[in-house]
Short mmCIF file of C-alpha atoms and ligand atoms in Angstrom, two decimals:
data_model
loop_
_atom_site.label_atom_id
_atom_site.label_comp_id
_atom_site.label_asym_id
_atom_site.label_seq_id
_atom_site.Cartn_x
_atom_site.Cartn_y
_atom_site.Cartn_z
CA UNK W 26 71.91 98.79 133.39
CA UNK W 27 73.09 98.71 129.61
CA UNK W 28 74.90 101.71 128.78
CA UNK W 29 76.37 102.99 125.41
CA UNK W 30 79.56 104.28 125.25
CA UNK W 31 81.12 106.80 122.80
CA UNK W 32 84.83 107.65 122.81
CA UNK W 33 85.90 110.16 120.23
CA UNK W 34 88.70 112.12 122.18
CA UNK W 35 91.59 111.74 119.50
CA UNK W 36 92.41 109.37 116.94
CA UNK W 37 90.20 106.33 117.84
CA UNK W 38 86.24 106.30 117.19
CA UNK W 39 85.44 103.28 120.06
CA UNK W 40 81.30 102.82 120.22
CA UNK W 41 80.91 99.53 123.03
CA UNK W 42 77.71 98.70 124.95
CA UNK W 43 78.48 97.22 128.44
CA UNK W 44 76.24 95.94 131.32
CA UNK W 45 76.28 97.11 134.70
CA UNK W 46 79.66 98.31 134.37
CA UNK W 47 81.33 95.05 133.30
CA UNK W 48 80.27 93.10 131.20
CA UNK W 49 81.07 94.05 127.71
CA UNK W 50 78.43 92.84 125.01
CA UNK W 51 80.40 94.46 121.96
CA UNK W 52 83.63 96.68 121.51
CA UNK W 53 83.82 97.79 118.23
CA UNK W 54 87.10 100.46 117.54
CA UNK W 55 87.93 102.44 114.39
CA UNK W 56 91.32 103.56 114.51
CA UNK W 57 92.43 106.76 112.30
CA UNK W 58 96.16 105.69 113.37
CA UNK W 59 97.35 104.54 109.85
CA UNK W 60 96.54 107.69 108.66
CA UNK W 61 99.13 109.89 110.63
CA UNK W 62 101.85 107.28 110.26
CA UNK W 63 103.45 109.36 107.19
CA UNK W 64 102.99 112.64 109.38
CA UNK W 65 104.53 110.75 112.46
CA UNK W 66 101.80 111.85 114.79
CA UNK W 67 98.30 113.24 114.90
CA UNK W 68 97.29 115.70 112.59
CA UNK W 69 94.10 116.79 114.61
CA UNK W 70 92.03 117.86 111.11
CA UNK W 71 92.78 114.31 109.70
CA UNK W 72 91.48 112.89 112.66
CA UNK W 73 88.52 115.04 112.82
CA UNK W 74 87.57 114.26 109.56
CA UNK W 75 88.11 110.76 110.04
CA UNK W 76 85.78 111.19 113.27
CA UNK W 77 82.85 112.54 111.03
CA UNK W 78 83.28 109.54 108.52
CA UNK W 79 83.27 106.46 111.06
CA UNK W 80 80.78 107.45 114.26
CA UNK W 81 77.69 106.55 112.51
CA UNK W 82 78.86 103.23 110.97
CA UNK W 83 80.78 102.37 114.18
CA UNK W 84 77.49 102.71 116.11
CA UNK W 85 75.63 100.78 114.15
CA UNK W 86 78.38 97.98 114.44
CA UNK W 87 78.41 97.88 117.82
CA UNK W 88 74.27 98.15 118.40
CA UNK W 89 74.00 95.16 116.17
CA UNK W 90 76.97 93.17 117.45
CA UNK W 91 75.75 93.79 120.95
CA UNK W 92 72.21 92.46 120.03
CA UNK W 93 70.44 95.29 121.94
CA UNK W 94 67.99 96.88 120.23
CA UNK W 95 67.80 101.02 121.57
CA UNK W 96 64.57 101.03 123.45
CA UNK W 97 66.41 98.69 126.29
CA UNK W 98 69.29 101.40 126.40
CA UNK W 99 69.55 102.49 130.06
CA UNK W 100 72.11 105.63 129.39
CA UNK W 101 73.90 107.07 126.62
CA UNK W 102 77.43 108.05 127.71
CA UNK W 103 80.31 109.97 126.07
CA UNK W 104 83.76 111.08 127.12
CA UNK W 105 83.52 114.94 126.73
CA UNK W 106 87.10 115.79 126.96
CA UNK W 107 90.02 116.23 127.27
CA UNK W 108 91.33 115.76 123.75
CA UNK W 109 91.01 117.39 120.20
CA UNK W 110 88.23 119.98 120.37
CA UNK W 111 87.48 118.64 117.05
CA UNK W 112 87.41 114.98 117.71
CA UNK W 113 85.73 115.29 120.90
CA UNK W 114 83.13 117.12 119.11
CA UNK W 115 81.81 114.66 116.76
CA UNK W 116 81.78 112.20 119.18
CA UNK W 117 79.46 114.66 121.91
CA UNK W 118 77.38 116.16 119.52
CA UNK W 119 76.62 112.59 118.13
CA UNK W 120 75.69 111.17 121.54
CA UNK W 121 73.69 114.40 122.40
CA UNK W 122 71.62 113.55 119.24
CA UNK W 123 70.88 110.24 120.30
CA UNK W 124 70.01 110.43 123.84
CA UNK W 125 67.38 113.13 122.58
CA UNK W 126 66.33 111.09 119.71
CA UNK W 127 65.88 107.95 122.10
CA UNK W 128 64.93 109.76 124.99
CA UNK W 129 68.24 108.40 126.93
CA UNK W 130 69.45 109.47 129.87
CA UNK W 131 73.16 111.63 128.91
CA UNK W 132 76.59 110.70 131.01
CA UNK W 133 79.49 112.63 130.57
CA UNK W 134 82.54 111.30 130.93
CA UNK W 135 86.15 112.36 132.08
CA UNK W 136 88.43 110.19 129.36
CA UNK W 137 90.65 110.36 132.22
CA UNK W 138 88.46 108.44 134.66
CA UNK W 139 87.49 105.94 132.01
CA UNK W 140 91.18 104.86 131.21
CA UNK W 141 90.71 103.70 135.28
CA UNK W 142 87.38 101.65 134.83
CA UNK W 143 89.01 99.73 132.34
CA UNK W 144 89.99 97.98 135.13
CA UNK W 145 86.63 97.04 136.23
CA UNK W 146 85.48 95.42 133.11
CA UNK W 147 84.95 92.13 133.27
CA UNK W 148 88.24 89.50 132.36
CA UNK W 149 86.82 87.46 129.19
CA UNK W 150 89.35 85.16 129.85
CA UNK W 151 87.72 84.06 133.21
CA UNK W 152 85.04 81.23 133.58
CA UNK W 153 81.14 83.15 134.16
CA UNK W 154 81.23 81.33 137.95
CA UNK W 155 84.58 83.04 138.92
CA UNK W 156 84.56 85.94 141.51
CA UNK W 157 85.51 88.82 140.07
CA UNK W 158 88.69 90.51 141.91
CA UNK W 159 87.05 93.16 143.95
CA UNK W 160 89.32 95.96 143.74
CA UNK W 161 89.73 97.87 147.12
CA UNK W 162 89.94 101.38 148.62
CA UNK W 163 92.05 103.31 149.03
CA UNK W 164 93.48 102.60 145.57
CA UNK W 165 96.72 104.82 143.57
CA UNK W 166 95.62 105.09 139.76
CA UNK W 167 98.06 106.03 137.20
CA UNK W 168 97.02 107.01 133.71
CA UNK W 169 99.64 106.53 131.37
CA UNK W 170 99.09 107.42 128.03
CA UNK W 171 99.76 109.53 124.65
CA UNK W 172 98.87 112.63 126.13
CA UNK W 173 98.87 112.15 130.08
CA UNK W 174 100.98 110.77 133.13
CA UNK W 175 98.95 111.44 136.02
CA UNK W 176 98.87 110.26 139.55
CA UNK W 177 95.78 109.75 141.45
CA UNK W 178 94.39 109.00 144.84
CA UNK W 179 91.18 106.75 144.77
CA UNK W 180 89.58 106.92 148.31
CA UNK W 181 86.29 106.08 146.65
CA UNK W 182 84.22 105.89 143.32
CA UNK W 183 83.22 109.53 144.37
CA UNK W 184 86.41 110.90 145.24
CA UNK W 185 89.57 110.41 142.88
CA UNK W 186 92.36 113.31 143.61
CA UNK W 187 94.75 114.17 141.47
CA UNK W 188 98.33 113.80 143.37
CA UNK W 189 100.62 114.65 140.74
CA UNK W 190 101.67 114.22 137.08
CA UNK W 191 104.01 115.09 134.31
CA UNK W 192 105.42 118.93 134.32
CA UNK W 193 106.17 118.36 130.51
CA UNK W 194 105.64 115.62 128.27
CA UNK W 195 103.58 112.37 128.95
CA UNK W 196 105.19 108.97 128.61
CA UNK W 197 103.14 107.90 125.48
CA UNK W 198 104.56 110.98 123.91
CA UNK W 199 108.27 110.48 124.58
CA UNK W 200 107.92 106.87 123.31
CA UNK W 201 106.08 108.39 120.26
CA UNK W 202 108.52 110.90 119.79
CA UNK W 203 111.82 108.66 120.06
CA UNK W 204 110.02 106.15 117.63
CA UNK W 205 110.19 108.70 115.38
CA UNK W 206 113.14 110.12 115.36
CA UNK W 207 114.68 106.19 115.18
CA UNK W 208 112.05 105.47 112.29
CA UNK W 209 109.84 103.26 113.78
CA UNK W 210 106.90 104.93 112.76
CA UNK W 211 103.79 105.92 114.60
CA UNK W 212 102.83 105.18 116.92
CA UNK W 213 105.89 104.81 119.06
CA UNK W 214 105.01 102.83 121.86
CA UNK W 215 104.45 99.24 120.54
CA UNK W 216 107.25 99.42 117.68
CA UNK W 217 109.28 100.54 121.04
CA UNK W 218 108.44 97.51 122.50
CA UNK W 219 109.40 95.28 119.91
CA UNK W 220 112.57 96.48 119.71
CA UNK W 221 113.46 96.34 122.98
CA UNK W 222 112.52 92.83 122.87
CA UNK W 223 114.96 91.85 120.64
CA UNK W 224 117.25 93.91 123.14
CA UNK W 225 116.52 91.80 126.46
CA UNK W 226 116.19 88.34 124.54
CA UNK W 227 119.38 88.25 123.61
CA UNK W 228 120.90 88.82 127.40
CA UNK W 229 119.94 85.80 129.15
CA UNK W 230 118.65 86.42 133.36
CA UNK W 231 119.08 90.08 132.80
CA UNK W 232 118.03 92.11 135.35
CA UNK W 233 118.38 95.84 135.44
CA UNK W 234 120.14 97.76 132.35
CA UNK W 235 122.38 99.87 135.18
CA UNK W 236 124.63 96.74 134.77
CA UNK W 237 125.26 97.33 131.36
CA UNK W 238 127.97 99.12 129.84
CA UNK W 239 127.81 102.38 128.29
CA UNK W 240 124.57 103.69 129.90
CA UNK W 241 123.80 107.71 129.63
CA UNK W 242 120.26 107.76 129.96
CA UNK W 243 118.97 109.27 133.32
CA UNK W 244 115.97 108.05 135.30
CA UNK W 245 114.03 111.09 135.76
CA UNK W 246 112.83 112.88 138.97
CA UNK W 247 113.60 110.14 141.16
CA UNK W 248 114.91 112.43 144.15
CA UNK W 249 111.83 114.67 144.38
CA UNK W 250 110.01 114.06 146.56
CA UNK W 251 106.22 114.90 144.70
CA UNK W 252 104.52 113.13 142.69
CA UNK W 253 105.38 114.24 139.09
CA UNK W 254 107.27 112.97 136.37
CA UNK W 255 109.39 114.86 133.56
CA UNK W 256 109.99 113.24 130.64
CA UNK W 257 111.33 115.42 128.23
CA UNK W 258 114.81 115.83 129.31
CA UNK W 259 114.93 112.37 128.84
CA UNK W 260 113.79 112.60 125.16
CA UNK W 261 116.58 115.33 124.55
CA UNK W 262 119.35 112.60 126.34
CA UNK W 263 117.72 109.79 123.58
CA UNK W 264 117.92 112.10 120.65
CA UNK W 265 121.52 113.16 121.47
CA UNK W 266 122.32 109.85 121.68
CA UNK W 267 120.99 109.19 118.48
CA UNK W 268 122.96 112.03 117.00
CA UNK W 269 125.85 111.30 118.38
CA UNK W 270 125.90 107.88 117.60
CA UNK W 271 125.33 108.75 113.97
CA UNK W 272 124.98 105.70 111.74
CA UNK W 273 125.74 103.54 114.50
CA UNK W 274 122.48 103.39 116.69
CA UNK W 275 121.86 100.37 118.28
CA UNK W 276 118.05 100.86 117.66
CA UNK W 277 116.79 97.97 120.13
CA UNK W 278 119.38 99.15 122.77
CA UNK W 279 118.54 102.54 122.63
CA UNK W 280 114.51 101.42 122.99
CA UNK W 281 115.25 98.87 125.98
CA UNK W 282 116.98 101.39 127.93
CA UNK W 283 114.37 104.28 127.54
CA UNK W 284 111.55 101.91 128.48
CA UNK W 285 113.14 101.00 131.36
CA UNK W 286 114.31 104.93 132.59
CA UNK W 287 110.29 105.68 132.09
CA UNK W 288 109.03 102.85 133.65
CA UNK W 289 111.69 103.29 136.88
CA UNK W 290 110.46 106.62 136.98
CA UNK W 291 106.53 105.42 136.93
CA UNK W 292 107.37 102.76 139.37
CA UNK W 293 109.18 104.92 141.90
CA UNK W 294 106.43 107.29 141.78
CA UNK W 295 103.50 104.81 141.88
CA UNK W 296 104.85 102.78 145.03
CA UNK W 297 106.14 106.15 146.79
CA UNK W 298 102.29 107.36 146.75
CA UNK W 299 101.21 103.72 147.51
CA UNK W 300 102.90 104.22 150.78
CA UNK W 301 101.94 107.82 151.29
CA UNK W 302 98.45 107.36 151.14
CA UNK W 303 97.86 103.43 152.63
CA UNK W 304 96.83 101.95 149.34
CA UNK W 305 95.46 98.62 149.14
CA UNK W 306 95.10 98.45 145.46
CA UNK W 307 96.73 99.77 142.21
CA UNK W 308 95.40 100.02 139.21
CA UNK W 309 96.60 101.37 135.78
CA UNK W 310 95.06 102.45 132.29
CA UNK W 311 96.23 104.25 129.51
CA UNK W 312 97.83 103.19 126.31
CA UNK W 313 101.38 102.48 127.36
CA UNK W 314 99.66 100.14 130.06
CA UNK W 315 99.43 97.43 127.17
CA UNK W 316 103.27 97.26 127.59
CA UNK W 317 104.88 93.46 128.79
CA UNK W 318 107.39 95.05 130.70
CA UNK W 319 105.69 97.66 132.02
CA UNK W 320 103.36 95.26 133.52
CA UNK W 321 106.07 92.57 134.82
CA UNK W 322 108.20 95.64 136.64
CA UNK W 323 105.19 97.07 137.93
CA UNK W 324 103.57 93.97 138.87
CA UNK W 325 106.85 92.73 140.94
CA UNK W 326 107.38 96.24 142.39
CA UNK W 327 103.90 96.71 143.96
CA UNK W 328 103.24 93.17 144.81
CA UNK W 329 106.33 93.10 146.63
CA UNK W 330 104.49 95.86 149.25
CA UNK W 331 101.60 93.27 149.54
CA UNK W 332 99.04 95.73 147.69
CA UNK W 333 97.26 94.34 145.04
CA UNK W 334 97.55 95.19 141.36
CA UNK W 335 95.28 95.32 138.29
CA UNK W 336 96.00 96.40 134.66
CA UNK W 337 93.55 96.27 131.61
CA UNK W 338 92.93 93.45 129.07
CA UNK W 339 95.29 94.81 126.13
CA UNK W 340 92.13 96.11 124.13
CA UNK W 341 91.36 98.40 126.76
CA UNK W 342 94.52 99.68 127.60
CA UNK W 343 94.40 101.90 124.61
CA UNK W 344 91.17 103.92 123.76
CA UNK W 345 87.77 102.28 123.87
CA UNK W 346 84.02 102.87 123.74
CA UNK W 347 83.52 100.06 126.67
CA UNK W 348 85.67 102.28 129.28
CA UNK W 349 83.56 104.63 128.90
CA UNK W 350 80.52 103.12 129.43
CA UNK W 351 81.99 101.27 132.74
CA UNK W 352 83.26 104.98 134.37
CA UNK W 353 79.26 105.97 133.30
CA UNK W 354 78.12 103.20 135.21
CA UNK W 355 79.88 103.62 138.47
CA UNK W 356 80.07 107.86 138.25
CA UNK W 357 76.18 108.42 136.98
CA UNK W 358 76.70 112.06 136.26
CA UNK W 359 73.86 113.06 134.14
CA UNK W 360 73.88 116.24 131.76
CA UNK W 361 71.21 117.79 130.38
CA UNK W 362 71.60 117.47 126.83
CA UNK W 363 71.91 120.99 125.78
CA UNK W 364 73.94 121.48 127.70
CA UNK W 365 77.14 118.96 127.44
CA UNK W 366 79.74 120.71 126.13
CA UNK W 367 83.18 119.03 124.89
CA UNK W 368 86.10 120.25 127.02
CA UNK W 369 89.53 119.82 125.58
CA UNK W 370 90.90 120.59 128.56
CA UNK W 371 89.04 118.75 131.35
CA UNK W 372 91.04 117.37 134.19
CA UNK W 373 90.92 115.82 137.23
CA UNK W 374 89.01 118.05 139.73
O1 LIG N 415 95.40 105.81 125.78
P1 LIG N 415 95.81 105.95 124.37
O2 LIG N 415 95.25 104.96 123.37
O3 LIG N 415 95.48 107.38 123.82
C1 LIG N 415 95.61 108.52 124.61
O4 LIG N 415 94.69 108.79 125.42
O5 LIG N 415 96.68 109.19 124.48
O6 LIG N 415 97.40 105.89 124.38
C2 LIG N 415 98.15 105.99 123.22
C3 LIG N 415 99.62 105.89 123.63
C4 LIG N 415 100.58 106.17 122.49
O7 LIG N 415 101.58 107.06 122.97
C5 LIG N 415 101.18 104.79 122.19
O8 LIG N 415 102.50 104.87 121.68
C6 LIG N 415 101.13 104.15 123.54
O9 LIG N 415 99.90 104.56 124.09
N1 LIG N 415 101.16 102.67 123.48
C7 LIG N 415 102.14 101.93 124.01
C8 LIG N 415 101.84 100.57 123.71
N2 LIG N 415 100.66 100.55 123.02
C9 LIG N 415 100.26 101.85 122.89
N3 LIG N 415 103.26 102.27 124.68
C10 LIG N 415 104.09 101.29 125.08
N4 LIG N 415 103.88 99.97 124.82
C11 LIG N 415 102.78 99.57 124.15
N5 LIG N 415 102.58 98.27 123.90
ZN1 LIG N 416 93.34 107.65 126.08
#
């Protein structure tokens, strides 16, 4: 089954045409990102506009990269929400005019779900004989990203339930935020993680930053007992910090230790439902997901329970057309096409 996928939810118009749920046969991402740098975030009219500009040249990228040609499309599939109303828009409205135009079959997508199935695409990496890691039931997702933190419960493909997520601000955001304030630029998260490099290179072996000196950043909800986060007291300790350091911020410090106070607080959360609900697999999506030591922590924290854990190639970590197209194939949920409306606020039901 060949599906198109169309992810237009924010900043990033992502067109990618995958097979049967895994394998991708093009990815092809335009990224409005530059563009909000000076503003230090998304202005959601730039990126609207921006939308408008690069769908129909993105599509045709991908369509001829992927050497399909549109009468062997199976399904034309879009992530409907959440996100900007006007992002989301272009990106619906385009697919809607397509599938009718082809005569396609219309999936809508939770962007949500699809930051999941990036886990099911297909390593490139990996040899064409090897045995693709079948990922088991029940499974914890998290979704960690610019604008969500969310906790899930995967019994099956049909029945993902949201356990809990962030009362405030989402991880993505926080790192986003800081890297502002410290001048890092937008977005936050990967300048973040360079400098926090340059933090735990130079302290050889080290293990947790609690054995540091000088420490004032909290981990955050780690003696509740549910399953949400809060990150935005944590923001407010950083930018004190930051004040009250004045000119004398140690920038890669200051980055190592909120990376690890947000990724303590994922972690706790993460194996605490792991053991609630008998998982046997993990698996993670969202932009933040593309973090190193995310992934090492994570990895050594779950794998230490005997549950298996999976994390996206980098490229679809962040936002992508070929996540979108893999949630379509496992969750066929066909619209009518007049009637798919984009939902800024969709959630997990
Ligand atoms: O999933 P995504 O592309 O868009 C949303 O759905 O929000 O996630 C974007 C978020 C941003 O907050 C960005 O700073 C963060 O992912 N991010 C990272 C890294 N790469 C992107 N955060 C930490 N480390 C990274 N390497
Ligand atoms: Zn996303």
């Amino acid at each position: 089954m060949i599906i198109l996928g169309v992810e237009s939810t924010c900043d990033e118009t992502a067109i990618a045409v995958v097979e049967d749920g895994r394998k991708v046969l093009s990815n092809v991402v335009a990224s409005s990102s530059a563009m909000h740098e000076k503003y230090g975030g998304i202005v959601p009219e730039v990126a609207a506009r921006e939308q408008i500009r690069c769908i129909i040249p993105t599509i045709a990228e991908a369509i001829l990269d992927s050497g399909v040609v549109s009468r062997d499309f199976d399904a034309i599939a879009v992530a409907y929400g959440p996100g900007l109303i006007g992002s989301l828009l272009i990106g619906v409205e385009t697919a809607k005019s397509l599938a009718l135009a082809w005569d396609k079959p219309l999936i809508g997508v939770n962007h949500l779900v699809g930051h999941l199935y990036a886990n099911w695409i297909r390593q490139e990496s990996k040899s064409r004989r090897a045995k693709e890691p079948e990922i088991k039931f029940p499974a914890i997702g998290l979704v960690v990203s610019g604008g969500h933190t969310d906790l899930v419960c995967m019994e099956s493909h049909d029945k993902i339930t949201f356990i809990g997520g962030t009362l405030d601000d989402a991880a993505g955001e926080v790192l986003d935020k800081v890297g502002r304030i410290l001048g890092l630029g937008y977005p936050g998260g990967p300048a973040i993680e360079r400098e926090a490099n340059k933090f735990q290179y130079q302290i050889p072996n080290i293990q947790c930053h609690a054995t540091l000196k000088g420490l004032t950043i909290p981990v955050p909800m780690v003696g509740n007992t549910s399953f949400n986060f809060s990150f935005s007291g944590l923001k407010t300790a950083v930018a004190n910090k930051i004040q009250f350091e004045k000119g004398d911020v140690d920038v890669s410090r200051i980055c190592y230790e909120l990376q690890e106070r947000i990724f303590q607080s994922l972690i706790k959360k993460t194996n605490s439902a792991v053991q609630k609900y008998g998982a046997k697999s993990v698996v993670i999506g969202g932009g933040v997901s593309a973090n190193e030591s995310l992934r090492n922590m994570m990895s050594a924290a779950v794998q230490e329970n005997g549950v298996d854990i999976y994390f996206p190639q980098k490229q679809y970590s962040t936002d992508n057309g070929a996540m979108i197209a893999a949630a379509a194939f496992f969750h066929q949920n066909y619209k009518e096409v007049t009637k798919l409306q984009a939902d800024p606020s969709l959630y997990f039901s």
